[in-house]
Short mmCIF file of C-alpha atoms in Angstrom, two decimals:
data_model
loop_
_atom_site.label_atom_id
_atom_site.label_comp_id
_atom_site.label_asym_id
_atom_site.label_seq_id
_atom_site.Cartn_x
_atom_site.Cartn_y
_atom_site.Cartn_z
CA UNK A 2 20.57 23.73 0.21
CA UNK A 3 16.88 22.72 0.46
CA UNK A 4 16.95 20.02 2.97
CA UNK A 5 14.50 17.76 1.22
CA UNK A 6 15.49 14.05 -0.01
CA UNK A 7 14.66 10.87 -2.41
CA UNK A 8 13.45 7.44 -1.50
CA UNK A 9 14.38 5.59 -4.32
CA UNK A 10 16.89 4.12 -2.68
CA UNK A 11 14.26 2.91 -0.06
CA UNK A 12 15.18 -1.26 0.28
CA UNK A 13 12.04 -2.08 0.18
CA UNK A 14 11.42 -0.48 -3.58
CA UNK A 15 14.99 -1.91 -4.67
CA UNK A 16 13.60 -5.68 -3.39
CA UNK A 17 10.18 -4.28 -5.54
CA UNK A 18 11.87 -3.67 -8.69
CA UNK A 19 13.92 -6.71 -8.28
CA UNK A 20 11.30 -8.85 -8.42
CA UNK A 21 9.24 -7.38 -10.58
CA UNK A 22 12.11 -7.96 -13.47
CA UNK A 23 12.79 -10.93 -13.07
CA UNK A 24 8.78 -12.04 -14.29
CA UNK A 25 8.83 -9.05 -17.00
CA UNK A 26 7.06 -6.46 -15.44
CA UNK A 27 9.26 -3.60 -14.98
CA UNK A 28 9.87 -0.60 -17.65
CA UNK A 29 12.27 -1.41 -20.16
CA UNK A 30 14.65 2.46 -20.99
CA UNK A 31 15.88 0.50 -24.27
CA UNK A 32 15.65 -2.80 -26.80
CA UNK A 33 18.26 -4.39 -25.10
CA UNK A 34 16.50 -4.23 -22.01
CA UNK A 35 13.07 -5.56 -23.87
CA UNK A 36 14.66 -8.52 -24.87
CA UNK A 37 15.57 -9.49 -21.73
CA UNK A 38 12.73 -8.89 -20.35
CA UNK A 39 10.55 -10.74 -22.66
CA UNK A 40 13.01 -13.73 -22.16
CA UNK A 41 12.79 -13.83 -18.38
CA UNK A 42 8.73 -13.54 -18.60
CA UNK A 43 8.93 -16.76 -21.06
CA UNK A 44 10.67 -18.22 -18.88
CA UNK A 45 8.55 -17.68 -16.08
CA UNK A 46 5.53 -18.29 -18.12
CA UNK A 47 6.93 -22.07 -19.14
CA UNK A 48 7.95 -22.84 -15.76
CA UNK A 49 4.25 -21.96 -13.82
CA UNK A 50 2.88 -24.16 -16.74
CA UNK A 51 5.26 -27.07 -16.01
CA UNK A 52 4.61 -26.98 -12.04
CA UNK A 53 1.15 -26.75 -12.89
CA UNK A 54 0.91 -30.26 -15.05
CA UNK A 55 2.98 -31.81 -12.57
CA UNK A 56 0.29 -30.43 -10.20
CA UNK A 57 -3.10 -31.15 -11.53
CA UNK A 58 -2.02 -34.72 -13.02
CA UNK A 59 -0.30 -35.50 -9.70
CA UNK A 60 -4.25 -34.06 -7.81
CA UNK A 61 -6.16 -36.38 -11.06
CA UNK A 62 -4.49 -39.41 -9.64
CA UNK A 63 -4.51 -38.86 -5.80
CA UNK A 64 -8.12 -38.79 -6.97
CA UNK A 65 -9.86 -40.98 -3.70
CA UNK A 66 -7.47 -40.69 -0.66
CA UNK A 67 -8.20 -37.80 1.39
CA UNK A 68 -4.43 -38.89 2.55
CA UNK A 69 -2.93 -37.47 -0.45
CA UNK A 70 -5.45 -34.99 -1.46
CA UNK A 71 -4.36 -32.89 1.42
CA UNK A 72 -0.98 -33.47 0.90
CA UNK A 73 -1.07 -32.24 -2.88
CA UNK A 74 -4.68 -29.75 -2.78
CA UNK A 75 -1.32 -26.44 -0.98
CA UNK A 76 1.15 -27.32 -3.42
CA UNK A 77 -2.21 -27.21 -6.43
CA UNK A 78 -3.97 -24.73 -5.17
CA UNK A 79 -0.84 -22.75 -4.51
CA UNK A 80 0.53 -22.92 -8.48
CA UNK A 81 -2.95 -22.39 -10.07
CA UNK A 82 -3.21 -19.14 -8.35
CA UNK A 83 0.21 -18.24 -9.14
CA UNK A 84 -1.18 -19.03 -12.55
CA UNK A 85 -4.36 -16.96 -12.81
CA UNK A 86 -1.56 -14.03 -11.58
CA UNK A 87 1.24 -14.39 -14.03
CA UNK A 88 -2.17 -14.51 -16.85
CA UNK A 89 -3.68 -11.49 -15.69
CA UNK A 90 -0.14 -9.04 -15.50
CA UNK A 91 0.33 -10.85 -18.77
CA UNK A 92 -2.61 -9.64 -20.17
CA UNK A 93 -1.96 -6.60 -18.80
CA UNK A 94 1.25 -5.86 -19.67
CA UNK A 95 1.13 -2.59 -20.55
CA UNK A 96 -0.68 -1.32 -18.30
CA UNK A 97 1.37 -3.00 -15.31
CA UNK A 98 4.55 -1.33 -17.02
CA UNK A 99 2.01 2.23 -17.44
CA UNK A 100 1.37 1.94 -13.86
CA UNK A 101 5.16 1.50 -12.40
CA UNK A 102 6.62 4.00 -14.55
CA UNK A 103 3.80 6.28 -13.82
CA UNK A 104 4.31 5.38 -9.82
CA UNK A 105 7.75 5.81 -10.07
CA UNK A 106 7.90 9.26 -11.70
CA UNK A 107 5.01 10.64 -9.34
CA UNK A 108 6.03 9.52 -6.20
CA UNK A 109 9.35 7.56 -5.96
CA UNK A 110 11.54 9.89 -7.56
CA UNK A 111 10.15 13.35 -5.80
CA UNK A 112 11.79 14.77 -3.11
CA UNK A 113 10.53 15.70 0.79
CA UNK A 114 11.03 17.07 3.42
CA UNK A 115 12.35 15.54 6.54
CA UNK A 116 8.57 14.90 7.73
CA UNK A 117 7.13 13.73 5.18
CA UNK A 118 10.64 11.80 4.57
CA UNK A 119 10.05 10.53 8.39
CA UNK A 120 6.45 8.78 6.80
CA UNK A 121 7.87 7.13 3.87
CA UNK A 122 10.78 6.29 5.88
CA UNK A 123 8.89 4.64 8.85
CA UNK A 124 7.00 2.23 5.36
CA UNK A 125 10.12 0.94 4.41
CA UNK A 126 10.40 -0.31 7.18
CA UNK A 127 7.13 -2.11 7.76
CA UNK A 128 7.32 -2.71 4.09
CA UNK A 129 10.59 -4.30 4.51
CA UNK A 130 9.38 -6.35 7.65
CA UNK A 131 6.91 -8.20 5.98
CA UNK A 132 7.41 -8.60 2.69
CA UNK A 133 11.38 -10.47 3.72
CA UNK A 134 9.40 -12.04 6.24
CA UNK A 135 6.82 -13.33 3.57
CA UNK A 136 9.80 -13.76 1.16
CA UNK A 137 11.69 -15.90 3.40
CA UNK A 138 8.84 -18.64 4.23
CA UNK A 139 8.00 -19.38 0.59
CA UNK A 140 11.88 -19.88 0.01
CA UNK A 141 11.84 -22.36 2.74
CA UNK A 142 8.78 -24.06 1.72
CA UNK A 143 10.40 -24.57 -2.12
CA UNK A 144 13.79 -25.36 -0.49
CA UNK A 145 11.87 -27.86 1.77
CA UNK A 146 10.23 -29.68 -0.92
CA UNK A 147 13.36 -29.79 -2.72
CA UNK A 148 15.22 -31.06 0.63
CA UNK A 149 12.53 -34.26 0.88
CA UNK A 150 13.39 -35.65 -2.24
CA UNK A 151 17.08 -36.05 -1.50
CA UNK A 152 16.57 -36.79 2.02
CA UNK A 153 13.85 -39.69 1.32
CA UNK A 154 16.11 -40.65 -1.81
CA UNK A 155 19.75 -41.46 0.40
CA UNK A 156 20.43 -45.21 1.09
CA UNK A 157 17.88 -46.22 -1.37
CA UNK A 158 18.43 -48.39 -4.51
CA UNK A 159 18.33 -46.28 -7.46
CA UNK A 160 14.99 -47.65 -8.44
CA UNK A 161 13.33 -45.90 -5.51
CA UNK A 162 14.48 -42.32 -5.47
CA UNK A 163 11.43 -40.19 -5.56
CA UNK A 164 11.24 -36.87 -6.37
CA UNK A 165 9.97 -34.04 -5.38
CA UNK A 166 6.76 -34.03 -6.76
CA UNK A 167 5.57 -37.13 -7.98
CA UNK A 168 5.50 -37.82 -12.07
CA UNK A 169 3.15 -39.85 -14.18
CA UNK A 170 4.35 -40.02 -17.19
CA UNK A 171 5.31 -44.25 -18.59
CA UNK A 172 9.28 -42.53 -18.45
CA UNK A 173 11.88 -44.31 -15.81
CA UNK A 174 12.25 -41.49 -13.58
CA UNK A 175 13.84 -42.88 -10.97
CA UNK A 176 17.11 -44.09 -13.11
CA UNK A 177 19.58 -41.88 -14.06
CA UNK A 178 19.91 -39.44 -16.65
CA UNK A 179 16.31 -39.72 -16.73
CA UNK A 180 15.84 -38.56 -12.36
CA UNK A 181 18.83 -36.10 -12.80
CA UNK A 182 16.84 -34.19 -15.64
CA UNK A 183 13.03 -34.38 -14.17
CA UNK A 184 14.58 -33.33 -10.89
CA UNK A 185 16.39 -30.11 -12.31
CA UNK A 186 13.24 -29.08 -14.17
CA UNK A 187 11.02 -29.70 -11.66
CA UNK A 188 13.19 -27.79 -9.30
CA UNK A 189 13.04 -25.17 -11.42
CA UNK A 190 9.36 -24.97 -11.57
CA UNK A 191 8.61 -24.43 -8.26
CA UNK A 192 11.38 -21.60 -8.17
CA UNK A 193 9.54 -19.88 -10.89
CA UNK A 194 6.13 -20.09 -8.74
CA UNK A 195 8.41 -19.18 -5.22
CA UNK A 196 9.71 -15.72 -7.60
CA UNK A 197 5.87 -15.66 -8.73
CA UNK A 198 4.17 -15.57 -5.25
CA UNK A 199 6.37 -13.93 -3.36
CA UNK A 200 7.07 -11.02 -6.73
CA UNK A 201 3.00 -10.41 -7.14
CA UNK A 202 2.18 -10.63 -2.92
CA UNK A 203 5.22 -7.87 -2.49
CA UNK A 204 4.20 -5.79 -5.37
CA UNK A 205 0.93 -4.94 -4.09
CA UNK A 206 1.86 -4.72 -0.91
CA UNK A 207 4.44 -2.35 -0.75
CA UNK A 208 3.13 -0.34 -3.19
CA UNK A 209 -0.36 0.14 -1.30
CA UNK A 210 1.74 0.47 1.97
CA UNK A 211 3.63 3.42 0.07
CA UNK A 212 0.43 4.82 -1.30
CA UNK A 213 -1.38 5.09 2.58
CA UNK A 214 1.77 7.19 2.99
CA UNK A 215 0.78 9.03 0.61
CA UNK A 216 -2.29 9.16 1.86
CA UNK A 217 -0.62 10.29 5.23
CA UNK A 218 1.62 13.11 3.15
CA UNK A 219 -1.73 14.31 2.30
CA UNK A 220 -2.96 14.92 5.33
CA UNK A 221 -0.36 16.45 7.24
CA UNK A 222 -0.39 19.25 4.05
CA UNK A 223 -4.42 19.69 4.17
CA UNK A 224 -4.02 20.90 8.00
CA UNK A 225 -1.14 23.14 7.22
CA UNK A 226 -2.93 24.66 4.46
CA UNK A 227 -4.90 27.62 6.22
CA UNK A 228 -2.03 27.68 8.75
CA UNK A 229 -0.43 30.92 7.67
CA UNK A 230 -4.37 33.40 7.58
CA UNK A 231 -4.92 30.98 10.76
CA UNK A 232 -2.03 32.76 13.06
CA UNK A 233 -0.48 35.77 10.94
CA UNK A 234 -3.46 38.21 9.38
CA UNK A 235 -5.85 40.09 12.01
CA UNK A 236 -7.24 42.38 10.04
CA UNK A 237 -8.10 46.10 10.59
CA UNK A 238 -11.73 46.87 10.54
CA UNK A 239 -11.00 50.89 10.50
CA UNK A 240 -14.42 52.33 10.16
CA UNK A 241 -15.99 50.46 13.33
CA UNK A 242 -13.33 51.44 15.05
CA UNK A 243 -13.34 54.96 14.47
CA UNK A 244 -17.40 55.55 15.04
CA UNK A 245 -17.16 53.87 17.76
CA UNK A 246 -17.26 56.71 20.76
CA UNK A 247 -14.65 55.83 23.23
CA UNK A 248 -12.12 57.64 25.63
CA UNK A 249 -8.94 55.03 24.84
CA UNK A 250 -10.11 54.51 20.99
CA UNK A 251 -6.37 56.37 20.39
CA UNK A 252 -4.68 54.13 22.10
CA UNK A 253 -6.91 51.91 19.71
CA UNK A 254 -4.71 53.05 16.92
CA UNK A 255 -1.06 54.35 17.88
CA UNK A 256 -0.18 56.64 15.10
CA UNK A 257 2.59 55.74 13.29
CA UNK A 258 6.02 56.94 15.08
CA UNK A 259 5.38 58.52 17.83
CA UNK A 260 6.46 56.91 21.07
CA UNK A 261 4.46 56.47 24.32
CA UNK A 262 5.47 60.17 25.24
CA UNK A 263 3.98 61.51 22.34
CA UNK A 264 0.72 59.41 22.81
CA UNK A 265 0.61 61.24 25.71
CA UNK A 266 1.16 64.57 24.26
CA UNK A 267 -0.64 63.44 21.79
CA UNK A 268 -3.61 62.62 24.21
CA UNK A 269 -3.27 65.83 25.89
CA UNK A 270 -3.51 68.24 22.85
CA UNK A 271 -6.34 66.39 21.13
CA UNK A 272 -8.78 68.48 22.45
CA UNK A 273 -6.43 72.15 20.75
CA UNK A 274 -5.64 70.58 17.55
CA UNK A 275 -8.60 67.43 16.68
CA UNK A 276 -9.16 68.23 12.89
CA UNK A 277 -5.36 68.30 12.50
CA UNK A 278 -4.40 65.05 14.78
CA UNK A 279 -7.34 63.05 13.38
CA UNK A 280 -6.65 63.54 9.85
CA UNK A 281 -3.28 62.53 10.92
CA UNK A 282 -4.73 59.16 12.52
CA UNK A 283 -7.00 57.98 9.18
CA UNK A 284 -3.53 58.69 6.50
CA UNK A 285 -1.56 56.31 8.84
CA UNK A 286 -4.41 53.94 9.82
CA UNK A 287 -5.22 53.56 5.73
CA UNK A 288 -1.42 52.73 5.26
CA UNK A 289 -1.68 50.57 8.20
CA UNK A 290 -4.96 48.56 5.89
CA UNK A 291 -3.47 49.06 2.64
CA UNK A 292 -0.42 47.64 3.81
CA UNK A 293 -2.82 44.59 5.36
CA UNK A 294 -5.13 44.30 2.31
CA UNK A 295 -1.90 42.86 0.12
CA UNK A 296 -0.90 40.79 2.99
CA UNK A 297 -4.21 39.73 3.58
CA UNK A 298 -4.07 38.62 -0.64
CA UNK A 299 -0.81 36.86 -0.44
CA UNK A 300 -1.42 34.82 2.00
CA UNK A 301 -5.18 34.20 0.68
CA UNK A 302 -2.85 32.92 -3.16
CA UNK A 303 -0.40 30.98 -1.63
CA UNK A 304 -3.49 29.41 1.41
CA UNK A 305 -5.39 28.74 -2.14
CA UNK A 306 -2.60 27.91 -4.45
CA UNK A 307 -1.85 24.93 -1.69
CA UNK A 308 -5.43 23.39 -1.02
CA UNK A 309 -5.80 23.83 -4.44
CA UNK A 310 -2.78 21.36 -4.99
CA UNK A 311 -3.78 18.94 -2.06
CA UNK A 312 -6.99 18.87 -4.17
CA UNK A 313 -5.35 18.20 -7.38
CA UNK A 314 -3.07 15.33 -4.94
CA UNK A 315 -6.32 13.77 -3.42
CA UNK A 316 -7.72 13.07 -7.14
CA UNK A 317 -3.86 12.04 -8.15
CA UNK A 318 -4.45 9.20 -5.27
CA UNK A 319 -8.05 8.41 -5.79
CA UNK A 320 -7.44 7.38 -9.98
CA UNK A 321 -3.76 5.28 -8.47
CA UNK A 322 -5.88 2.97 -6.12
CA UNK A 323 -8.83 2.61 -8.93
CA UNK A 324 -5.65 1.20 -11.35
CA UNK A 325 -4.54 -0.77 -8.43
CA UNK A 326 -8.28 -1.54 -8.07
CA UNK A 327 -8.43 -3.00 -11.77
CA UNK A 328 -5.41 -4.70 -11.79
CA UNK A 329 -5.88 -6.69 -8.33
CA UNK A 330 -9.63 -7.47 -7.78
CA UNK A 331 -10.01 -10.64 -9.78
CA UNK A 332 -6.08 -12.02 -8.24
CA UNK A 333 -7.30 -10.92 -5.19
CA UNK A 334 -10.98 -12.65 -5.25
CA UNK A 335 -8.63 -15.89 -6.42
CA UNK A 336 -6.48 -15.43 -3.34
CA UNK A 337 -8.75 -15.01 -0.96
CA UNK A 338 -10.60 -18.27 -2.01
CA UNK A 339 -7.14 -20.23 -2.23
CA UNK A 340 -5.95 -19.15 1.15
CA UNK A 341 -9.25 -21.04 2.81
CA UNK A 342 -8.19 -23.98 1.91
CA UNK A 343 -4.77 -24.20 1.73
CA UNK A 344 -5.32 -22.83 5.32
CA UNK A 345 -7.51 -26.16 5.62
CA UNK A 346 -5.48 -28.69 3.95
CA UNK A 347 -2.78 -27.85 5.53
CA UNK A 348 -3.81 -27.82 9.17
CA UNK A 349 -5.30 -30.70 8.34
CA UNK A 350 -1.73 -32.51 7.35
CA UNK A 351 -0.57 -31.26 10.42
CA UNK A 352 -3.17 -32.85 12.59
CA UNK A 353 -2.22 -35.93 10.77
CA UNK A 354 1.52 -35.55 11.19
CA UNK A 355 1.51 -38.15 13.49
CA UNK A 356 1.89 -41.05 10.19
CA UNK A 357 3.62 -38.83 8.24
CA UNK A 358 7.85 -37.50 8.45
CA UNK A 359 9.03 -34.78 10.67
CA UNK A 360 10.02 -32.87 7.54
CA UNK A 361 6.22 -33.63 5.74
CA UNK A 362 4.92 -32.24 8.43
CA UNK A 363 7.26 -28.90 8.66
CA UNK A 364 6.84 -28.55 5.25
CA UNK A 365 2.51 -28.31 5.86
CA UNK A 366 4.06 -26.15 9.25
CA UNK A 367 5.88 -23.75 6.88
CA UNK A 368 2.70 -23.16 4.20
CA UNK A 369 0.21 -22.80 7.29
CA UNK A 370 2.41 -20.08 8.00
CA UNK A 371 2.94 -18.66 4.29
CA UNK A 372 -0.58 -19.22 3.32
CA UNK A 373 -1.38 -16.17 6.20
CA UNK A 374 1.21 -13.95 5.69
CA UNK A 375 0.38 -14.31 2.41
CA UNK A 376 -2.70 -13.11 2.64
CA UNK A 377 -2.19 -10.64 5.70
CA UNK A 378 0.03 -9.12 3.30
CA UNK A 379 -3.28 -8.77 1.05
CA UNK A 380 -5.26 -7.48 3.73
CA UNK A 381 -3.03 -5.77 6.13
CA UNK A 382 -2.03 -3.36 3.03
CA UNK A 383 -5.52 -2.37 2.21
CA UNK A 384 -6.85 -2.11 4.92
CA UNK A 385 -4.51 0.55 5.69
CA UNK A 386 -5.28 2.34 2.36
CA UNK A 387 -9.14 2.32 3.69
CA UNK A 388 -7.86 3.87 7.29
CA UNK A 389 -5.25 6.58 5.66
CA UNK A 390 -8.08 7.72 2.97
CA UNK A 391 -10.64 8.10 5.64
CA UNK A 392 -8.00 9.93 7.98
CA UNK A 393 -7.90 13.33 4.64
CA UNK A 394 -11.45 14.45 5.95
CA UNK A 395 -10.41 14.22 9.55
CA UNK A 396 -6.94 16.60 8.44
CA UNK A 397 -9.39 18.76 6.91
CA UNK A 398 -11.18 19.47 9.58
CA UNK A 399 -8.03 19.44 11.97
CA UNK A 400 -6.82 22.51 9.34
CA UNK A 401 -7.33 26.31 11.26
CA UNK A 402 -10.47 26.83 8.64
CA UNK A 403 -12.01 29.27 11.99
CA UNK A 404 -9.10 31.65 11.60
CA UNK A 405 -9.69 32.30 8.84
CA UNK A 406 -11.52 35.33 7.18
CA UNK A 407 -15.99 35.86 7.38
CA UNK A 408 -15.20 37.18 3.96
CA UNK A 409 -15.63 35.12 0.29
CA UNK A 410 -12.51 34.34 0.36
CA UNK A 411 -12.86 32.30 4.01
CA UNK A 412 -16.21 31.08 3.23
CA UNK A 413 -14.78 29.86 -0.18
CA UNK A 414 -12.19 28.22 1.07
CA UNK A 415 -14.50 26.41 4.40
CA UNK A 416 -16.85 25.54 1.03
CA UNK A 417 -13.92 23.69 0.05
CA UNK A 418 -12.80 21.76 2.82
CA UNK A 419 -16.54 20.80 3.73
CA UNK A 420 -16.46 19.48 -0.53
CA UNK A 421 -13.08 17.82 0.33
CA UNK A 422 -14.61 16.00 3.63
CA UNK A 423 -17.71 14.59 2.05
CA UNK A 424 -15.44 13.17 -0.43
CA UNK A 425 -12.90 11.88 1.56
CA UNK A 426 -15.69 10.06 4.01
CA UNK A 427 -16.32 7.15 1.01
CA UNK A 428 -12.49 5.80 1.60
CA UNK A 429 -10.63 4.11 -0.80
CA UNK A 430 -10.90 0.25 -1.44
CA UNK A 431 -9.42 -2.18 -2.72
CA UNK A 432 -12.53 -5.10 -3.24
CA UNK A 433 -12.27 -9.15 -3.69
CA UNK A 434 -13.22 -9.46 -6.78
CA UNK A 435 -16.43 -6.11 -6.86
CA UNK A 436 -17.74 -8.34 -3.66
CA UNK A 437 -16.43 -6.90 -0.46
CA UNK A 438 -13.05 -4.87 1.17
CA UNK A 439 -10.09 -6.28 0.93
CA UNK A 440 -9.33 -5.29 5.01
CA UNK A 441 -8.34 -6.90 7.89
CA UNK A 442 -11.58 -8.15 8.07
CA UNK A 443 -11.11 -9.94 4.90
CA UNK A 444 -8.33 -11.90 7.16
CA UNK A 445 -10.31 -12.51 9.92
CA UNK A 446 -13.30 -14.01 7.69
CA UNK A 447 -10.99 -16.54 5.78
CA UNK A 448 -9.74 -18.05 8.48
CA UNK A 449 -12.41 -18.48 10.53
CA UNK A 450 -13.73 -20.15 6.55
CA UNK A 451 -10.47 -22.36 6.77
CA UNK A 452 -11.46 -24.00 10.44
CA UNK A 453 -14.66 -24.30 9.76
CA UNK A 454 -13.87 -26.21 6.99
CA UNK A 455 -10.98 -27.98 8.26
CA UNK A 456 -13.81 -29.31 10.88
CA UNK A 457 -15.85 -30.83 8.74
CA UNK A 458 -12.75 -32.11 7.06
CA UNK A 459 -11.69 -34.14 10.26
CA UNK A 460 -14.79 -34.99 11.22
CA UNK A 461 -14.89 -36.94 7.36
CA UNK A 462 -11.54 -38.23 7.73
CA UNK A 463 -12.85 -39.59 11.56
CA UNK A 464 -15.89 -40.95 9.60
CA UNK A 465 -13.30 -43.08 6.99
CA UNK A 466 -11.01 -44.53 9.60
CA UNK A 467 -14.49 -46.41 11.49
CA UNK A 468 -16.14 -48.04 8.38
#
């Protein structure tokens, strides 16, 4: 039984499927699943739009109050980004489903050797840790928003009860049953935004990390392409050996079937029966060369087949990452810009925590950490793609190309490796709206920009307090 394993049951992939099912973006098998998927997508779209309406109105009526705007801005920006992501996915829903089906069929349903499975298993652990952390933080933010309204309403009159998010409609939302109905709708909207946030960020992170693992597997395959030829084939130079005068030439070309004693006798009798033994040696050497040539040709076919498969896999991965880029380029631009403001305003609210309740300050801290982790999901996973796709060139150089024969076949193989190296020097890159590569450098730039805006915001606040 072959020692191969699959990765369909990796827990990180199960989480990805679950959340993509929740937003109606996973391939379906029948009409029943299609109906359920459409209903889920419609529900998510409605609650996210409801959240955008609530936060936009709150932002509008808070205009002019720096403290109120800074408290409202992180939530409003998050909702706006998730609406953009959901819209992008809805417009390209067929492409998203086709992409997911292709990913599962091409990569996740395949079987892998123990060494390859070890690479993918490490990827599973990495993805699980960071995605689970992000899910936990986002759910903490959602539940903290809901908990603040509940805790602050305890012990107050019905007319003084507060909702998780302010509503500006001409209805008595502090009274029963309007309060309960509004609370349920706002809770559904908050959960819907939380699901979208975790789904799309986790989707990109998991996809990128598993694609990076595929690049690692490809590196290993490229390194092993010419292993057999480099270690197992040494061609016999028949004509050169026969034409070179040497007292020990018969030790270089031993006759098949003769032991050491026979070889010694053969050397003594060589002068007497030179023509006979030379003809016998020639036949034996021809047999050796014919056998070596046959083995050499078979090894060459195997080697070139391995290299061909590696080139096809490399092209497949390049095309795969181009699809990811087309789907997420605009989203990553919105995420980078939004993260700047989220980190800035959340940090500003933490600075003003003296005048807020402990729970609201805790909410700002959670929002700050969640915003940074979410940006890290995008930047770190994209950075892994850049690194591992570039490592293909190093893997091609590490292959045992120097052990190949100096023949037309060996020359063609080396030229193919040079082409792979030249192509791999241009890494696969996911961009921030086609402007800049998404990488850990981008994460650092966004964080530094957020600190700069935070400093400006603090100065404006101090000047306002002095006036």
